[in-house]
Amino acid sequence: MRLLLSFLFLFLTIGVNAQDIITYRPKVVEFTSEYLSNYEAYEKPVGENNSISSIAKDNLLRVRLGVPLILKEKTLFGFQFKYYKQSYGVGTGQQGELFDFLNNNHLNNAGLNFLYQRNISKEKKFSLIILTELASDTWSINRFSSRYLAMGEYSKQLNESTIIGYGGVVNYALGLLNIYPTFSYKKQLSEKMLFEAILPSSINLRYHWKEGTHFIYQTELVNWRFNLTDALQNEAHLITLQRADVYFKLKVEQEIHDWLWMGVDVGYVHNLTYFTVNPGDRIKKAISEYDIKDSSYLRFSIFLVPPRKLWDSL
């Protein structure tokens, strides 16, 4: 955390000559495959009576399909269908009850995102995102397998090189309610370099080497929950699996043809928490906790963005 704050402070204090802030087209359709290298999971407290699991496969498939409904100079509205599939594979032998279950059951995340964006003036903008989704090993919808989120942000361009935004999130995820503020900061550092802090989610340093070639260094907090059904023999019918990691990534995005792009990410993953709880409980009431060893990260993606002529006209 100290490293992230120092990184943020460094770029807040860098000056830049007056110029237009770098913009980039949003990903409307995306197909992604992510891989973590082999790692081990130690059940806490680490000892001879607790399991040690060897994870040979931790893959994530992502599909996102966006549909714009309104594309006007001042108003943008659309929705996006998302489907994620998390797959685990363990080594040979006894791997512990939880990871034996994950080895035989995919985790599915499917839902709809709605985006509304309104340009209040040339310098001011309001954005609203509403999300509803299922996160579970089955397709059964209930209060402990569903997530509902609303996120709003008001942003303002302070000068030719700086944009700030304030907002908040209301997130009801698998029986647990969280409400917290958000803050975003964009600073043009040079003609080709842009610093972005999208807190509490990520910190990005973008370098647009050419119009069709982008390099991004990203530090990202990734936190997810899944409902599990009959996963642990001596526990409730439904439990919640939660994981939080910090990703350190180098991302390369390359234009293939105007609206068609490809991306490759490499990085390092540091786990913060990995635990199971009864639905609606937090980590203080964990059923089981795990020490997850760090791993390397690789991602391949193909994505579609709005055509350049259309985007420039908005």
mmCIF file of C-alpha atoms in Angstrom:
data_model
loop_
_atom_site.group_PDB
_atom_site.id
_atom_site.type_symbol
_atom_site.label_atom_id
_atom_site.label_comp_id
_atom_site.label_asym_id
_atom_site.label_seq_id
_atom_site.Cartn_x
_atom_site.Cartn_y
_atom_site.Cartn_z
ATOM 1 C CA MET A 1 0.000 0.000 0.000
ATOM 2 C CA ARG A 2 2.854 2.416 0.775
ATOM 3 C CA LEU A 3 4.303 1.688 -2.658
ATOM 4 C CA LEU A 4 0.968 2.509 -4.333
ATOM 5 C CA LEU A 5 0.615 5.783 -2.402
ATOM 6 C CA SER A 6 4.179 6.794 -3.245
ATOM 7 C CA PHE A 7 3.551 5.959 -6.909
ATOM 8 C CA LEU A 8 0.403 8.097 -6.850
ATOM 9 C CA PHE A 9 2.125 11.062 -5.155
ATOM 10 C CA LEU A 10 4.996 11.009 -7.669
ATOM 11 C CA PHE A 11 2.714 11.512 -10.656
ATOM 12 C CA LEU A 12 0.454 14.033 -8.923
ATOM 13 C CA THR A 13 3.468 16.315 -8.637
ATOM 14 C CA ILE A 14 4.758 16.002 -12.229
ATOM 15 C CA GLY A 15 4.082 19.023 -14.405
ATOM 16 C CA VAL A 16 3.161 19.039 -18.104
ATOM 17 C CA ASN A 17 2.806 21.591 -20.853
ATOM 18 C CA ALA A 18 -0.747 22.495 -21.897
ATOM 19 C CA GLN A 19 -2.206 19.981 -24.409
ATOM 20 C CA ASP A 20 -5.251 17.851 -25.042
ATOM 21 C CA ILE A 21 -5.696 14.876 -22.718
ATOM 22 C CA ILE A 22 -5.149 11.475 -24.328
ATOM 23 C CA THR A 23 -8.383 9.622 -25.060
ATOM 24 C CA TYR A 24 -8.881 6.016 -26.087
ATOM 25 C CA ARG A 25 -11.860 4.120 -27.429
ATOM 26 C CA PRO A 26 -13.759 1.824 -25.033
ATOM 27 C CA LYS A 27 -13.917 -1.951 -25.500
ATOM 28 C CA VAL A 28 -17.399 -2.783 -26.752
ATOM 29 C CA VAL A 29 -16.878 -6.504 -27.453
ATOM 30 C CA GLU A 30 -14.107 -8.552 -25.821
ATOM 31 C CA PHE A 31 -12.919 -12.165 -25.782
ATOM 32 C CA THR A 32 -10.232 -12.903 -23.194
ATOM 33 C CA SER A 33 -8.380 -15.903 -21.786
ATOM 34 C CA GLU A 34 -6.336 -15.524 -18.567
ATOM 35 C CA TYR A 35 -3.865 -17.908 -16.943
ATOM 36 C CA LEU A 36 -2.107 -18.071 -13.585
ATOM 37 C CA SER A 37 1.027 -20.174 -13.209
ATOM 38 C CA ASN A 38 1.165 -23.153 -10.842
ATOM 39 C CA TYR A 39 0.912 -22.219 -7.169
ATOM 40 C CA GLU A 40 0.212 -23.777 -3.778
ATOM 41 C CA ALA A 41 -2.577 -23.091 -1.284
ATOM 42 C CA TYR A 42 -1.941 -23.737 2.429
ATOM 43 C CA GLU A 43 -4.943 -24.017 4.712
ATOM 44 C CA LYS A 44 -4.536 -21.821 7.816
ATOM 45 C CA PRO A 45 -3.218 -22.331 10.378
ATOM 46 C CA VAL A 46 -0.475 -24.130 8.516
ATOM 47 C CA GLY A 47 0.159 -27.459 10.196
ATOM 48 C CA GLU A 48 0.211 -31.200 9.771
ATOM 49 C CA ASN A 49 -3.574 -31.523 10.123
ATOM 50 C CA ASN A 50 -4.452 -28.941 7.468
ATOM 51 C CA SER A 51 -4.403 -29.414 3.714
ATOM 52 C CA ILE A 52 -1.781 -28.272 1.212
ATOM 53 C CA SER A 53 -3.198 -27.995 -2.304
ATOM 54 C CA SER A 54 -1.189 -27.794 -5.516
ATOM 55 C CA ILE A 55 -3.037 -25.738 -8.142
ATOM 56 C CA ALA A 56 -1.949 -26.749 -11.635
ATOM 57 C CA LYS A 57 -4.587 -24.705 -13.499
ATOM 58 C CA ASP A 58 -6.306 -21.434 -12.634
ATOM 59 C CA ASN A 59 -7.854 -20.104 -15.843
ATOM 60 C CA LEU A 60 -10.469 -17.448 -16.525
ATOM 61 C CA LEU A 61 -12.449 -17.117 -19.763
ATOM 62 C CA ARG A 62 -14.178 -13.754 -20.326
ATOM 63 C CA VAL A 63 -16.748 -12.777 -22.950
ATOM 64 C CA ARG A 64 -18.284 -9.292 -23.034
ATOM 65 C CA LEU A 65 -20.740 -8.134 -25.707
ATOM 66 C CA GLY A 66 -21.778 -4.480 -25.678
ATOM 67 C CA VAL A 67 -24.736 -2.906 -27.480
ATOM 68 C CA PRO A 68 -24.918 0.917 -27.753
ATOM 69 C CA LEU A 69 -28.514 2.172 -27.821
ATOM 70 C CA ILE A 70 -27.958 5.938 -27.800
ATOM 71 C CA LEU A 71 -24.852 7.586 -29.273
ATOM 72 C CA LYS A 72 -25.235 11.348 -29.250
ATOM 73 C CA GLU A 73 -22.937 14.292 -28.649
ATOM 74 C CA LYS A 74 -24.178 14.754 -25.082
ATOM 75 C CA THR A 75 -25.734 11.375 -24.213
ATOM 76 C CA LEU A 76 -24.469 7.799 -24.279
ATOM 77 C CA PHE A 77 -26.553 4.813 -23.210
ATOM 78 C CA GLY A 78 -26.016 1.101 -23.754
ATOM 79 C CA PHE A 79 -25.783 -2.306 -22.133
ATOM 80 C CA GLN A 80 -23.235 -5.084 -22.067
ATOM 81 C CA PHE A 81 -23.703 -8.821 -21.570
ATOM 82 C CA LYS A 82 -20.891 -10.528 -19.669
ATOM 83 C CA TYR A 83 -19.968 -14.158 -19.078
ATOM 84 C CA TYR A 84 -16.926 -15.337 -17.105
ATOM 85 C CA LYS A 85 -15.933 -18.943 -16.413
ATOM 86 C CA GLN A 86 -13.352 -19.721 -13.717
ATOM 87 C CA SER A 87 -11.709 -23.166 -14.000
ATOM 88 C CA TYR A 88 -9.367 -24.892 -11.554
ATOM 89 C CA GLY A 89 -7.187 -27.937 -11.999
ATOM 90 C CA VAL A 90 -5.299 -29.561 -9.130
ATOM 91 C CA GLY A 91 -2.345 -31.900 -9.008
ATOM 92 C CA THR A 92 -2.529 -35.622 -8.399
ATOM 93 C CA GLY A 93 -3.391 -37.027 -4.985
ATOM 94 C CA GLN A 94 -5.500 -35.654 -2.144
ATOM 95 C CA GLN A 95 -5.716 -31.862 -2.457
ATOM 96 C CA GLY A 96 -8.119 -30.857 0.284
ATOM 97 C CA GLU A 97 -11.915 -30.786 0.261
ATOM 98 C CA LEU A 98 -12.358 -27.254 -1.156
ATOM 99 C CA PHE A 99 -9.961 -27.611 -4.075
ATOM 100 C CA ASP A 100 -11.197 -31.121 -4.886
ATOM 101 C CA PHE A 101 -14.623 -29.490 -5.267
ATOM 102 C CA LEU A 102 -13.257 -26.649 -7.438
ATOM 103 C CA ASN A 103 -11.412 -29.169 -9.595
ATOM 104 C CA ASN A 104 -14.768 -30.739 -10.535
ATOM 105 C CA ASN A 105 -16.964 -27.614 -10.744
ATOM 106 C CA HIS A 106 -16.651 -24.484 -12.889
ATOM 107 C CA LEU A 107 -17.489 -21.096 -11.375
ATOM 108 C CA ASN A 108 -19.797 -19.005 -13.568
ATOM 109 C CA ASN A 109 -20.341 -15.258 -13.581
ATOM 110 C CA ALA A 110 -23.013 -13.968 -15.978
ATOM 111 C CA GLY A 111 -24.975 -10.733 -16.070
ATOM 112 C CA LEU A 112 -25.833 -7.385 -17.625
ATOM 113 C CA ASN A 113 -24.160 -3.978 -17.234
ATOM 114 C CA PHE A 114 -26.025 -0.777 -18.083
ATOM 115 C CA LEU A 115 -24.155 2.484 -18.774
ATOM 116 C CA TYR A 116 -25.584 6.013 -18.903
ATOM 117 C CA GLN A 117 -23.295 8.961 -19.554
ATOM 118 C CA ARG A 118 -24.300 12.614 -19.869
ATOM 119 C CA ASN A 119 -22.062 15.521 -20.829
ATOM 120 C CA ILE A 120 -23.315 18.348 -18.620
ATOM 121 C CA SER A 121 -20.962 20.821 -20.285
ATOM 122 C CA LYS A 122 -17.672 20.769 -22.144
ATOM 123 C CA GLU A 123 -15.779 20.233 -18.874
ATOM 124 C CA LYS A 124 -18.323 18.299 -16.766
ATOM 125 C CA LYS A 125 -19.722 14.780 -17.105
ATOM 126 C CA PHE A 126 -21.994 12.436 -15.144
ATOM 127 C CA SER A 127 -21.780 8.631 -15.455
ATOM 128 C CA LEU A 128 -23.975 5.903 -13.995
ATOM 129 C CA ILE A 129 -23.364 2.142 -14.168
ATOM 130 C CA ILE A 130 -25.907 -0.435 -12.986
ATOM 131 C CA LEU A 131 -24.956 -4.090 -12.838
ATOM 132 C CA THR A 132 -26.877 -7.286 -12.127
ATOM 133 C CA GLU A 133 -25.243 -10.707 -12.247
ATOM 134 C CA LEU A 134 -25.096 -14.296 -11.052
ATOM 135 C CA ALA A 135 -21.879 -15.632 -9.468
ATOM 136 C CA SER A 136 -22.111 -19.329 -8.610
ATOM 137 C CA ASP A 137 -21.157 -22.899 -9.451
ATOM 138 C CA THR A 138 -24.794 -23.506 -10.511
ATOM 139 C CA TRP A 139 -27.388 -21.483 -12.446
ATOM 140 C CA SER A 140 -29.751 -21.253 -9.484
ATOM 141 C CA ILE A 141 -30.643 -17.613 -8.713
ATOM 142 C CA ASN A 142 -31.098 -16.599 -5.076
ATOM 143 C CA ARG A 143 -29.969 -13.829 -2.715
ATOM 144 C CA PHE A 144 -26.725 -15.675 -1.981
ATOM 145 C CA SER A 145 -25.729 -16.180 -5.635
ATOM 146 C CA SER A 146 -26.704 -12.738 -7.025
ATOM 147 C CA ARG A 147 -25.012 -9.370 -7.148
ATOM 148 C CA TYR A 148 -26.511 -5.900 -7.697
ATOM 149 C CA LEU A 149 -24.359 -2.798 -8.033
ATOM 150 C CA ALA A 150 -24.908 0.893 -8.757
ATOM 151 C CA MET A 151 -21.967 3.250 -9.328
ATOM 152 C CA GLY A 152 -22.189 6.964 -10.085
ATOM 153 C CA GLU A 153 -19.458 9.495 -10.832
ATOM 154 C CA TYR A 154 -19.318 13.237 -11.465
ATOM 155 C CA SER A 155 -16.137 14.269 -13.299
ATOM 156 C CA LYS A 156 -14.704 17.665 -14.159
ATOM 157 C CA GLN A 157 -11.815 18.791 -16.329
ATOM 158 C CA LEU A 158 -9.786 21.221 -14.213
ATOM 159 C CA ASN A 159 -7.435 22.337 -16.991
ATOM 160 C CA GLU A 160 -6.009 21.132 -20.298
ATOM 161 C CA SER A 161 -4.087 18.304 -18.611
ATOM 162 C CA THR A 162 -6.149 17.244 -15.568
ATOM 163 C CA ILE A 163 -9.523 15.560 -14.951
ATOM 164 C CA ILE A 164 -10.870 14.541 -11.532
ATOM 165 C CA GLY A 165 -13.969 12.598 -10.606
ATOM 166 C CA TYR A 166 -15.945 11.889 -7.429
ATOM 167 C CA GLY A 167 -18.520 9.177 -6.906
ATOM 168 C CA GLY A 168 -19.705 6.227 -4.903
ATOM 169 C CA VAL A 169 -20.699 2.559 -5.095
ATOM 170 C CA VAL A 170 -23.599 0.644 -3.564
ATOM 171 C CA ASN A 171 -22.818 -3.058 -3.906
ATOM 172 C CA TYR A 172 -25.018 -5.923 -2.692
ATOM 173 C CA ALA A 173 -23.064 -9.081 -3.414
ATOM 174 C CA LEU A 174 -24.133 -12.567 -2.327
ATOM 175 C CA GLY A 175 -25.936 -11.381 0.801
ATOM 176 C CA LEU A 176 -23.368 -8.746 1.785
ATOM 177 C CA LEU A 177 -23.871 -4.963 1.449
ATOM 178 C CA ASN A 178 -20.933 -2.582 0.886
ATOM 179 C CA ILE A 179 -21.109 1.190 0.332
ATOM 180 C CA TYR A 180 -17.946 3.169 -0.389
ATOM 181 C CA PRO A 181 -16.707 6.331 -2.173
ATOM 182 C CA THR A 182 -14.688 6.418 -5.403
ATOM 183 C CA PHE A 183 -12.179 8.904 -6.777
ATOM 184 C CA SER A 184 -10.582 9.204 -10.206
ATOM 185 C CA TYR A 185 -7.682 11.343 -11.364
ATOM 186 C CA LYS A 186 -6.251 11.719 -14.877
ATOM 187 C CA LYS A 187 -3.073 13.654 -15.567
ATOM 188 C CA GLN A 188 -1.457 14.175 -18.955
ATOM 189 C CA LEU A 189 2.283 13.763 -18.382
ATOM 190 C CA SER A 190 3.532 14.261 -21.933
ATOM 191 C CA GLU A 191 2.271 14.137 -25.482
ATOM 192 C CA LYS A 192 2.137 10.321 -25.359
ATOM 193 C CA MET A 193 1.848 9.536 -21.648
ATOM 194 C CA LEU A 194 -1.199 9.584 -19.353
ATOM 195 C CA PHE A 195 -1.460 8.777 -15.652
ATOM 196 C CA GLU A 196 -4.795 7.441 -14.315
ATOM 197 C CA ALA A 197 -5.827 6.670 -10.746
ATOM 198 C CA ILE A 198 -9.222 4.965 -10.553
ATOM 199 C CA LEU A 199 -9.558 4.380 -6.826
ATOM 200 C CA PRO A 200 -9.976 2.019 -5.103
ATOM 201 C CA SER A 201 -9.653 -0.171 -8.214
ATOM 202 C CA SER A 202 -6.477 0.566 -10.177
ATOM 203 C CA ILE A 203 -3.537 2.832 -10.968
ATOM 204 C CA ASN A 204 -2.464 3.025 -14.615
ATOM 205 C CA LEU A 205 0.371 4.593 -16.559
ATOM 206 C CA ARG A 206 -0.449 4.662 -20.278
ATOM 207 C CA TYR A 207 2.111 5.214 -23.040
ATOM 208 C CA HIS A 208 0.617 5.581 -26.516
ATOM 209 C CA TRP A 209 3.688 4.905 -28.625
ATOM 210 C CA LYS A 210 1.631 5.216 -31.804
ATOM 211 C CA GLU A 211 -2.058 5.746 -32.479
ATOM 212 C CA GLY A 212 -2.472 1.981 -32.883
ATOM 213 C CA THR A 213 0.022 0.770 -30.254
ATOM 214 C CA HIS A 214 -0.540 1.268 -26.511
ATOM 215 C CA PHE A 215 1.596 0.197 -23.544
ATOM 216 C CA ILE A 216 -0.038 0.247 -20.092
ATOM 217 C CA TYR A 217 1.515 -0.448 -16.711
ATOM 218 C CA GLN A 218 -1.290 -1.278 -14.294
ATOM 219 C CA THR A 219 -1.569 -2.038 -10.595
ATOM 220 C CA GLU A 220 -5.054 -3.433 -9.983
ATOM 221 C CA LEU A 221 -7.019 -4.685 -6.991
ATOM 222 C CA VAL A 222 -9.192 -7.663 -8.010
ATOM 223 C CA ASN A 223 -11.816 -8.916 -5.551
ATOM 224 C CA TRP A 224 -14.461 -11.567 -6.321
ATOM 225 C CA ARG A 225 -17.061 -13.750 -4.592
ATOM 226 C CA PHE A 226 -18.734 -16.971 -5.735
ATOM 227 C CA ASN A 227 -21.540 -19.010 -4.248
ATOM 228 C CA LEU A 228 -20.657 -22.709 -3.764
ATOM 229 C CA THR A 229 -23.259 -25.475 -3.450
ATOM 230 C CA ASP A 230 -22.546 -28.479 -1.174
ATOM 231 C CA ALA A 231 -18.810 -27.788 -1.372
ATOM 232 C CA LEU A 232 -17.830 -28.760 2.192
ATOM 233 C CA GLN A 233 -19.275 -31.905 3.741
ATOM 234 C CA ASN A 234 -19.788 -30.622 7.281
ATOM 235 C CA GLU A 235 -20.929 -27.095 6.401
ATOM 236 C CA ALA A 236 -24.114 -25.431 5.137
ATOM 237 C CA HIS A 237 -25.730 -26.205 1.785
ATOM 238 C CA LEU A 238 -24.539 -22.811 0.440
ATOM 239 C CA ILE A 239 -21.256 -21.084 1.296
ATOM 240 C CA THR A 240 -19.353 -18.135 -0.188
ATOM 241 C CA LEU A 241 -15.829 -18.297 -1.610
ATOM 242 C CA GLN A 242 -13.992 -14.959 -1.681
ATOM 243 C CA ARG A 243 -10.622 -13.970 -3.089
ATOM 244 C CA ALA A 244 -8.702 -10.666 -3.265
ATOM 245 C CA ASP A 245 -5.434 -10.099 -5.176
ATOM 246 C CA VAL A 246 -3.176 -7.285 -6.309
ATOM 247 C CA TYR A 247 -2.127 -7.602 -9.962
ATOM 248 C CA PHE A 248 1.013 -5.908 -11.311
ATOM 249 C CA LYS A 249 0.691 -5.928 -15.102
ATOM 250 C CA LEU A 250 2.342 -4.782 -18.290
ATOM 251 C CA LYS A 251 -0.302 -4.581 -21.010
ATOM 252 C CA VAL A 252 0.245 -4.201 -24.749
ATOM 253 C CA GLU A 253 -2.684 -3.309 -27.019
ATOM 254 C CA GLN A 254 -2.244 -3.372 -30.796
ATOM 255 C CA GLU A 255 -4.635 -2.226 -33.505
ATOM 256 C CA ILE A 256 -5.256 -4.803 -36.236
ATOM 257 C CA HIS A 257 -7.788 -2.828 -38.258
ATOM 258 C CA ASP A 258 -9.410 0.378 -36.962
ATOM 259 C CA TRP A 259 -12.132 -1.233 -34.781
ATOM 260 C CA LEU A 260 -10.355 -4.597 -34.267
ATOM 261 C CA TRP A 261 -7.595 -4.848 -31.640
ATOM 262 C CA MET A 262 -5.603 -7.509 -29.797
ATOM 263 C CA GLY A 263 -3.954 -7.424 -26.388
ATOM 264 C CA VAL A 264 -1.351 -9.318 -24.377
ATOM 265 C CA ASP A 265 -0.821 -8.871 -20.614
ATOM 266 C CA VAL A 266 1.985 -10.266 -18.479
ATOM 267 C CA GLY A 267 2.350 -9.754 -14.769
ATOM 268 C CA TYR A 268 2.632 -10.895 -11.205
ATOM 269 C CA VAL A 269 -0.180 -11.697 -8.749
ATOM 270 C CA HIS A 270 0.041 -11.207 -4.976
ATOM 271 C CA ASN A 271 -2.825 -12.718 -2.990
ATOM 272 C CA LEU A 272 -4.351 -10.769 -0.101
ATOM 273 C CA THR A 273 -7.155 -13.077 1.064
ATOM 274 C CA TYR A 274 -8.708 -16.407 0.111
ATOM 275 C CA PHE A 275 -11.418 -17.819 2.372
ATOM 276 C CA THR A 276 -14.860 -19.395 2.709
ATOM 277 C CA VAL A 277 -17.708 -18.043 4.861
ATOM 278 C CA ASN A 278 -21.394 -18.608 5.404
ATOM 279 C CA PRO A 279 -23.474 -16.307 3.143
ATOM 280 C CA GLY A 280 -23.546 -12.723 4.424
ATOM 281 C CA ASP A 281 -20.553 -13.157 6.761
ATOM 282 C CA ARG A 282 -17.173 -11.445 6.544
ATOM 283 C CA ILE A 283 -13.650 -12.774 7.017
ATOM 284 C CA LYS A 284 -13.807 -12.536 10.842
ATOM 285 C CA LYS A 285 -16.266 -15.461 10.718
ATOM 286 C CA ALA A 286 -14.365 -17.459 8.086
ATOM 287 C CA ILE A 287 -14.991 -21.192 7.861
ATOM 288 C CA SER A 288 -11.548 -21.703 6.325
ATOM 289 C CA GLU A 289 -8.684 -19.444 5.225
ATOM 290 C CA TYR A 290 -5.818 -20.139 2.833
ATOM 291 C CA ASP A 291 -2.331 -18.775 2.284
ATOM 292 C CA ILE A 292 -2.081 -18.532 -1.513
ATOM 293 C CA LYS A 293 1.422 -18.270 -2.918
ATOM 294 C CA ASP A 294 2.244 -15.600 -5.499
ATOM 295 C CA SER A 295 2.100 -16.511 -9.173
ATOM 296 C CA SER A 296 2.772 -15.125 -12.640
ATOM 297 C CA TYR A 297 -0.021 -13.971 -14.922
ATOM 298 C CA LEU A 298 -0.708 -14.119 -18.676
ATOM 299 C CA ARG A 299 -3.690 -12.874 -20.658
ATOM 300 C CA PHE A 300 -4.612 -12.852 -24.359
ATOM 301 C CA SER A 301 -7.519 -10.793 -25.702
ATOM 302 C CA ILE A 302 -9.281 -9.824 -28.908
ATOM 303 C CA PHE A 303 -11.573 -6.818 -28.663
ATOM 304 C CA LEU A 304 -13.694 -4.450 -30.742
ATOM 305 C CA VAL A 305 -13.860 -0.687 -30.262
ATOM 306 C CA PRO A 306 -16.057 1.956 -31.961
ATOM 307 C CA PRO A 307 -14.796 2.912 -35.455
ATOM 308 C CA ARG A 308 -12.529 5.921 -35.322
ATOM 309 C CA LYS A 309 -14.773 8.173 -37.451
ATOM 310 C CA LEU A 310 -17.779 7.396 -35.245
ATOM 311 C CA TRP A 311 -15.858 7.967 -32.015
ATOM 312 C CA ASP A 312 -14.381 11.272 -33.208
ATOM 313 C CA SER A 313 -17.853 12.521 -34.116
ATOM 314 C CA LEU A 314 -19.232 12.072 -30.571
#
